[in-house]
Tab-separated table of C-alpha atoms in Angstrom:
chain	number	residue	atom	x	y	z
A	1	MET	CA	-0.187	-0.024	0.074
A	2	ILE	CA	1.336	3.463	-0.876
A	3	ASN	CA	2.040	6.032	1.679
A	4	PHE	CA	-1.300	8.506	2.137
A	5	ASP	CA	-2.209	11.518	4.252
A	6	TYR	CA	-4.920	11.285	6.364
A	7	LEU	CA	-7.586	14.039	7.289
A	8	ARG	CA	-10.403	14.365	9.640
A	9	THR	CA	-13.136	17.245	8.918
A	10	ALA	CA	-16.066	18.088	11.572
A	11	SER	CA	-18.079	20.156	8.891
A	12	VAL	CA	-19.535	19.733	5.189
A	13	ASN	CA	-17.924	23.234	4.447
A	14	ALA	CA	-14.455	22.246	5.866
A	15	THR	CA	-14.672	18.882	3.704
A	16	LEU	CA	-15.698	20.498	0.720
A	17	ASN	CA	-12.712	22.835	1.124
A	18	ALA	CA	-10.175	19.985	1.897
A	19	ILE	CA	-11.497	18.056	-1.576
A	20	LYS	CA	-10.826	21.502	-3.199
A	21	ARG	CA	-7.319	21.552	-2.077
A	22	GLU	CA	-6.547	18.129	-3.013
A	23	PRO	CA	-8.800	16.750	-5.818
A	24	ARG	CA	-7.268	13.389	-5.986
A	25	ALA	CA	-8.463	12.873	-2.295
A	26	ALA	CA	-10.869	10.157	-1.367
A	27	PHE	CA	-13.729	10.436	1.077
A	28	ILE	CA	-13.584	7.638	3.687
A	29	ALA	CA	-16.476	6.632	5.984
A	30	GLY	CA	-16.656	2.975	6.873
A	31	GLY	CA	-14.125	1.917	4.354
A	32	THR	CA	-15.846	-1.193	3.547
A	33	ASN	CA	-14.778	-1.175	-0.157
A	34	LEU	CA	-12.360	1.487	-0.277
A	35	VAL	CA	-9.796	-0.239	1.890
A	36	ASP	CA	-9.933	-3.297	-0.201
A	37	LEU	CA	-9.313	-1.310	-3.164
A	38	MET	CA	-6.582	0.345	-1.881
A	39	LYS	CA	-4.783	-3.002	-0.640
A	40	ARG	CA	-5.138	-4.381	-3.982
A	41	GLY	CA	-3.649	-1.560	-5.574
A	42	VAL	CA	-6.852	-0.598	-7.674
A	43	THR	CA	-6.841	2.650	-6.449
A	44	SER	CA	-4.158	4.901	-4.774
A	45	PRO	CA	-5.546	8.237	-3.403
A	46	PRO	CA	-2.649	10.489	-2.016
A	47	ARG	CA	-5.140	11.526	0.910
A	48	LEU	CA	-8.022	10.356	2.693
A	49	ILE	CA	-10.459	12.666	4.186
A	50	ASP	CA	-12.555	10.989	7.177
A	51	ILE	CA	-15.896	12.323	7.046
A	52	ASN	CA	-17.523	10.391	10.081
A	53	ASN	CA	-17.651	13.296	12.138
A	54	LEU	CA	-20.045	15.102	9.696
A	55	PRO	CA	-23.741	15.553	11.037
A	56	LEU	CA	-25.291	13.261	8.023
A	57	LYS	CA	-26.467	10.521	10.047
A	58	ASN	CA	-30.105	11.538	10.547
A	59	ILE	CA	-33.033	9.689	9.243
A	60	GLU	CA	-36.234	12.151	9.293
A	61	ARG	CA	-39.493	12.484	7.825
A	62	THR	CA	-39.837	15.553	5.305
A	63	SER	CA	-43.121	17.074	3.820
A	64	SER	CA	-42.721	14.710	0.912
A	65	GLY	CA	-41.441	11.134	2.407
A	66	ILE	CA	-38.055	10.783	4.141
A	67	SER	CA	-34.655	11.815	4.151
A	68	ILE	CA	-31.602	9.597	5.007
A	69	GLY	CA	-28.045	11.344	5.775
A	70	ALA	CA	-25.166	9.700	3.640
A	71	LEU	CA	-23.645	8.711	6.998
A	72	ALA	CA	-26.188	6.798	8.060
A	73	THR	CA	-25.228	3.203	8.450
A	74	ASN	CA	-26.700	0.599	6.323
A	75	SER	CA	-27.803	-1.471	9.555
A	76	ALA	CA	-29.258	1.694	11.063
A	77	VAL	CA	-31.370	2.253	8.054
A	78	ALA	CA	-32.385	-1.584	7.765
A	79	VAL	CA	-34.040	-1.473	11.322
A	80	ASN	CA	-35.298	1.986	11.641
A	81	GLU	CA	-38.837	2.008	12.350
A	82	MET	CA	-39.935	4.601	9.652
A	83	ILE	CA	-38.229	2.671	7.250
A	84	ARG	CA	-39.749	-0.467	8.078
A	85	SER	CA	-43.218	0.726	8.076
A	86	ASP	CA	-43.129	3.148	5.264
A	87	PHE	CA	-40.253	1.734	2.915
A	88	PRO	CA	-40.091	-2.228	3.498
A	89	LEU	CA	-38.542	-2.834	0.201
A	90	LEU	CA	-35.442	-0.666	1.340
A	91	SER	CA	-35.392	-2.599	4.748
A	92	GLN	CA	-35.539	-6.011	3.093
A	93	ALA	CA	-32.740	-5.325	0.474
A	94	LEU	CA	-30.363	-3.794	2.864
A	95	HIS	CA	-30.819	-6.978	5.176
A	96	ALA	CA	-30.066	-8.970	1.873
A	97	GLY	CA	-26.700	-7.204	1.662
A	98	ALA	CA	-23.258	-8.152	2.877
A	99	SER	CA	-22.899	-9.230	6.496
A	100	PRO	CA	-24.191	-7.925	9.603
A	101	GLN	CA	-20.514	-6.744	10.642
A	102	LEU	CA	-20.073	-5.002	6.946
A	103	ARG	CA	-23.519	-3.578	7.533
A	104	ASN	CA	-22.853	-1.725	10.631
A	105	MET	CA	-19.692	0.112	9.048
A	106	ALA	CA	-20.829	0.654	5.615
A	107	THR	CA	-22.788	4.010	4.686
A	108	VAL	CA	-25.702	4.850	2.426
A	109	GLY	CA	-23.319	6.902	0.457
A	110	GLY	CA	-20.633	4.877	0.394
A	111	ASN	CA	-22.973	1.789	-0.699
A	112	MET	CA	-24.142	4.045	-3.575
A	113	LEU	CA	-20.486	4.485	-4.593
A	114	GLN	CA	-18.864	1.117	-4.308
A	115	ARG	CA	-17.526	-0.252	-7.277
A	116	THR	CA	-17.854	-3.432	-9.206
A	117	ARG	CA	-16.634	-6.655	-7.710
A	118	CYS	CA	-15.819	-8.092	-11.159
A	119	THR	CA	-12.649	-10.190	-10.822
A	120	TYR	CA	-10.833	-8.658	-13.716
A	121	PHE	CA	-11.295	-5.320	-11.982
A	122	TYR	CA	-9.550	-6.399	-8.612
A	123	ASP	CA	-6.916	-8.417	-10.357
A	124	THR	CA	-4.316	-5.650	-11.498
A	125	THR	CA	-2.396	-8.209	-13.767
A	126	MET	CA	-5.736	-8.753	-15.826
A	127	PRO	CA	-7.193	-6.278	-18.428
A	128	CYS	CA	-9.934	-4.072	-17.496
A	129	ASN	CA	-11.062	-0.899	-18.976
A	130	LYS	CA	-12.633	0.122	-15.791
A	131	ARG	CA	-9.266	0.156	-14.016
A	132	GLN	CA	-7.029	1.090	-16.720
A	133	ALA	CA	-8.865	2.542	-19.828
A	134	GLY	CA	-7.834	1.028	-23.039
A	135	SER	CA	-6.516	-2.192	-21.497
A	136	GLY	CA	-9.323	-4.248	-22.623
A	137	CYS	CA	-12.267	-6.263	-21.014
A	138	GLY	CA	-10.949	-9.768	-19.646
A	139	ALA	CA	-14.694	-10.506	-18.854
A	140	ILE	CA	-15.666	-10.543	-22.584
A	141	GLY	CA	-14.574	-13.929	-23.889
A	142	GLY	CA	-13.222	-14.705	-19.994
A	143	TYR	CA	-15.247	-15.656	-17.116
A	144	ASN	CA	-18.473	-13.687	-17.131
A	145	ARG	CA	-20.992	-15.810	-14.915
A	146	MET	CA	-21.611	-12.852	-12.732
A	147	HIS	CA	-22.055	-10.365	-15.497
A	148	ALA	CA	-24.382	-8.054	-17.248
A	149	ILE	CA	-27.199	-8.772	-19.663
A	150	PHE	CA	-28.442	-5.240	-19.981
A	151	GLY	CA	-26.788	-2.116	-20.882
A	152	ALA	CA	-23.174	-3.509	-21.370
A	153	SER	CA	-20.783	-2.291	-24.249
A	154	ASP	CA	-17.544	-3.676	-26.117
A	155	LYS	CA	-15.716	-1.903	-23.349
A	156	CYS	CA	-17.527	-3.293	-20.008
A	157	ILE	CA	-19.886	-5.824	-18.998
A	158	ALA	CA	-19.413	-5.380	-15.229
A	159	VAL	CA	-22.519	-5.241	-12.920
A	160	HIS	CA	-23.151	-2.839	-10.026
A	161	PRO	CA	-23.024	-4.981	-6.553
A	162	SER	CA	-25.274	-3.055	-4.602
A	163	ASP	CA	-28.643	-4.547	-3.154
A	164	MET	CA	-29.553	-1.157	-1.299
A	165	CYS	CA	-29.465	0.868	-4.798
A	166	VAL	CA	-31.782	-1.953	-6.533
A	167	ALA	CA	-34.412	-0.737	-3.844
A	168	LEU	CA	-33.691	3.051	-4.092
A	169	VAL	CA	-34.173	3.042	-7.935
A	170	ALA	CA	-37.391	1.374	-7.693
A	171	LEU	CA	-38.530	3.905	-4.956
A	172	ASN	CA	-37.780	6.687	-7.225
A	173	ALA	CA	-35.245	8.182	-4.792
A	174	THR	CA	-33.324	11.242	-5.202
A	175	VAL	CA	-29.598	11.747	-4.534
A	176	VAL	CA	-28.743	15.139	-2.573
A	177	VAL	CA	-24.904	16.364	-3.169
A	178	ARG	CA	-23.062	19.552	-2.057
A	179	SER	CA	-20.300	21.440	-3.586
A	180	ALA	CA	-18.741	24.806	-3.145
A	181	LYS	CA	-21.094	25.868	-5.980
A	182	GLY	CA	-24.087	24.792	-3.683
A	183	GLU	CA	-26.676	22.073	-3.709
A	184	ARG	CA	-28.158	19.691	-6.410
A	185	ARG	CA	-30.252	17.037	-6.580
A	186	ILE	CA	-30.099	14.022	-9.006
A	187	PRO	CA	-32.746	11.376	-9.771
A	188	PHE	CA	-31.454	8.211	-8.496
A	189	GLY	CA	-32.191	6.559	-11.898
A	190	ASP	CA	-29.829	8.892	-13.399
A	191	PHE	CA	-27.083	8.673	-10.711
A	192	HIS	CA	-25.042	5.476	-12.302
A	193	ARG	CA	-23.986	5.342	-15.428
A	194	LEU	CA	-23.952	2.737	-18.330
A	195	PRO	CA	-20.212	1.878	-19.120
A	196	ALA	CA	-20.548	2.987	-23.137
A	197	ASP	CA	-17.145	4.196	-23.881
A	198	THR	CA	-15.901	5.280	-20.526
A	199	PRO	CA	-16.576	2.661	-17.976
A	200	GLN	CA	-14.087	4.122	-15.551
A	201	THR	CA	-16.539	6.695	-14.899
A	202	ASP	CA	-19.466	5.021	-12.506
A	203	ASN	CA	-21.689	7.773	-11.762
A	204	GLN	CA	-22.834	11.473	-12.236
A	205	LEU	CA	-20.708	13.075	-9.255
A	206	LYS	CA	-18.759	15.971	-10.418
A	207	ALA	CA	-15.091	16.675	-9.038
A	208	GLY	CA	-15.637	18.387	-5.531
A	209	GLU	CA	-18.883	17.026	-4.774
A	210	LEU	CA	-20.068	15.332	-1.620
A	211	ILE	CA	-23.455	13.080	-1.216
A	212	THR	CA	-25.030	14.353	1.803
A	213	ALA	CA	-28.433	12.781	1.754
A	214	VAL	CA	-30.918	10.250	-0.089
A	215	GLU	CA	-34.690	11.413	-0.105
A	216	ILE	CA	-37.442	9.066	-0.858
A	217	PRO	CA	-40.976	10.219	-1.709
A	218	SER	CA	-43.944	8.765	-0.048
A	219	ASN	CA	-45.626	5.746	-1.641
A	220	LYS	CA	-48.388	3.272	-1.370
A	221	PHE	CA	-46.347	0.163	-1.630
A	222	GLN	CA	-45.977	-0.874	2.166
A	223	GLN	CA	-48.335	-3.690	1.867
A	224	HIS	CA	-47.154	-5.426	-1.256
A	225	SER	CA	-43.347	-5.041	-1.602
A	226	PHE	CA	-40.379	-7.718	-1.794
A	227	TYR	CA	-36.743	-7.868	-2.430
A	228	LEU	CA	-35.515	-11.314	-3.840
A	229	LYS	CA	-31.897	-11.994	-3.927
A	230	ILE	CA	-30.538	-15.180	-5.618
A	231	ARG	CA	-27.148	-15.948	-4.928
A	232	ASP	CA	-24.784	-18.934	-4.667
A	233	ARG	CA	-24.876	-18.898	-0.721
A	234	SER	CA	-27.440	-17.711	1.666
A	235	SER	CA	-25.399	-14.950	3.032
A	236	TYR	CA	-22.424	-12.576	2.376
A	237	ALA	CA	-22.587	-13.013	-1.547
A	238	PHE	CA	-23.307	-10.875	-4.348
A	239	ALA	CA	-26.578	-11.258	-6.541
A	240	LEU	CA	-26.667	-13.522	-9.650
A	241	VAL	CA	-29.888	-11.922	-10.190
A	242	SER	CA	-32.219	-9.755	-7.757
A	243	VAL	CA	-35.688	-8.170	-7.910
A	244	ALA	CA	-37.021	-5.398	-6.073
A	245	ALA	CA	-40.864	-5.640	-6.684
A	246	ALA	CA	-43.460	-3.265	-5.440
A	247	LEU	CA	-47.069	-2.831	-6.097
A	248	SER	CA	-50.083	-0.810	-5.125
A	249	ILE	CA	-53.342	-2.577	-5.322
A	250	GLU	CA	-56.895	-1.198	-5.302
A	251	ASN	CA	-59.979	-3.555	-6.219
A	252	ASN	CA	-57.540	-6.508	-7.009
A	253	ARG	CA	-55.943	-4.155	-10.038
A	254	ILE	CA	-52.714	-3.024	-9.668
A	255	SER	CA	-52.608	0.900	-9.794
A	256	ASP	CA	-49.093	1.594	-9.315
A	257	ALA	CA	-45.976	-0.589	-10.045
A	258	ARG	CA	-42.098	-0.701	-9.665
A	259	ILE	CA	-39.825	-3.546	-10.589
A	260	ALA	CA	-35.966	-3.101	-10.779
A	261	ALA	CA	-33.269	-5.728	-11.000
A	262	GLY	CA	-29.646	-6.271	-9.809
A	263	GLY	CA	-26.965	-8.343	-10.847
A	264	VAL	CA	-28.198	-7.654	-14.509
A	265	ALA	CA	-26.384	-4.216	-15.431
A	266	HIS	CA	-23.574	-1.781	-14.702
A	267	LYS	CA	-26.309	-0.006	-12.759
A	268	PRO	CA	-29.450	-0.854	-11.006
A	269	TRP	CA	-31.958	-1.650	-13.846
A	270	ARG	CA	-35.362	-0.291	-13.548
A	271	LEU	CA	-37.706	-2.564	-15.871
A	272	LEU	CA	-40.072	-0.076	-17.040
A	273	ASN	CA	-41.617	-2.242	-19.866
A	274	VAL	CA	-42.610	-4.647	-16.994
A	275	GLU	CA	-44.035	-1.986	-14.876
A	276	LYS	CA	-46.241	-0.641	-17.801
A	277	ALA	CA	-47.448	-4.320	-18.503
A	278	LEU	CA	-48.404	-4.608	-14.787
A	279	ILE	CA	-50.566	-1.273	-14.211
A	280	GLY	CA	-54.071	-1.749	-14.661
A	281	GLN	CA	-54.039	-5.681	-14.713
A	282	PRO	CA	-55.428	-7.772	-11.992
A	283	ALA	CA	-52.937	-9.109	-9.390
A	284	SER	CA	-52.876	-12.566	-10.556
A	285	VAL	CA	-50.341	-15.124	-11.481
A	286	ASP	CA	-51.325	-14.979	-15.432
A	287	THR	CA	-50.466	-11.153	-15.141
A	288	PHE	CA	-47.332	-11.687	-13.584
A	289	GLN	CA	-46.083	-14.364	-15.777
A	290	LYS	CA	-47.192	-12.284	-19.073
A	291	ALA	CA	-45.084	-8.911	-17.491
A	292	ALA	CA	-42.234	-11.048	-16.690
A	293	SER	CA	-41.912	-12.834	-20.207
A	294	ILE	CA	-40.910	-9.054	-21.420
A	295	ALA	CA	-38.519	-8.488	-19.119
A	296	ILE	CA	-35.272	-9.543	-20.979
A	297	GLN	CA	-36.112	-7.538	-24.143
A	298	GLY	CA	-32.879	-6.094	-25.284
A	299	ALA	CA	-31.086	-8.424	-23.192
A	300	LYS	CA	-27.980	-10.308	-24.177
A	301	GLY	CA	-25.904	-13.084	-22.431
A	302	TYR	CA	-22.142	-13.464	-22.912
A	303	GLY	CA	-21.869	-17.353	-22.487
A	304	GLN	CA	-21.512	-18.275	-18.767
A	305	ASN	CA	-24.113	-15.778	-17.697
A	306	SER	CA	-26.795	-16.578	-20.205
A	307	PHE	CA	-28.509	-18.601	-17.608
A	308	LYS	CA	-29.556	-15.062	-16.428
A	309	LEU	CA	-31.882	-14.466	-19.464
A	310	LYS	CA	-34.239	-17.386	-17.927
A	311	LEU	CA	-33.368	-16.688	-14.410
A	312	LEU	CA	-34.666	-13.007	-14.428
A	313	PRO	CA	-38.216	-13.456	-15.700
A	314	GLN	CA	-38.702	-16.392	-13.073
A	315	ALA	CA	-37.150	-14.039	-10.014
A	316	ILE	CA	-39.756	-11.561	-10.937
A	317	ILE	CA	-42.647	-13.975	-10.937
A	318	GLN	CA	-41.582	-15.113	-7.498
A	319	ALA	CA	-40.932	-11.759	-6.054
A	320	LEU	CA	-44.518	-10.498	-7.387
A	321	GLU	CA	-45.976	-13.559	-5.960
A	322	THR	CA	-44.196	-13.137	-2.618
A	323	ALA	CA	-45.196	-9.414	-2.694
A	324	THR	CA	-48.922	-10.164	-3.002
A	325	SER	CA	-48.952	-13.099	-0.891
């Protein structure tokens, strides 16, 4: 590991001034991803700015929903009574992620910014355009069982690893960020990027910006929400495929629907075509099967991950049946 400077800040303004002075610095909170990346030589920031003392841990109601501070831990959000009652989908997704020890350290902001777990990205002896632009994508034609079936490019087929983010994109969350220029809000569905020709850029954050909160609008999905995670073992494993399903049902017809998938794309993947097929239909197995049958429109397998083309529709059906049982 390289030598690096360490700085602990006590206010948002001090933090923004610190990153302005050293743009190559990295923010550290729980460090559950960043420390691994540094140990493996994937990233080498010359300075770490410890933001744990910033007042960004609150979980509070707003006039339009709820606001979650960027430094709230995954475990604190998962067990929060307001989250469990009003946004059970988010609580379920967080409980499905990582291990209790990691959830106790990982923060909401850090979870959003975690990088892919593609083995070629972590192995500095292998080609990876995300780690070193222009070096190639080892997963294309290589070991790609965990990789993307949507939104990939010839530069990168890695997937985003977060469970929390799949729920947040389904819930139409908004990311609040601050910089020396002021505050801006980014729709969660736009926050993460597809690889295209620049897979090294994961998201829409600009230089000098700090995530301060995530806001979720109120909804009517409390009674019919479920997060399904399919993985190789029952804990501490990343999703082969995951599905966040949320329905609002009135008179046995679906008045609103949110479906998102994880383990299938470079970003949390919203399945808008499936949602459209559900809305206005009876909440029945037949409806779920018909909607799921169009889920893989535009999808592409790369050999070892082609099983996801069959697994995803079945996962959607199971998630919807569980959400309405």
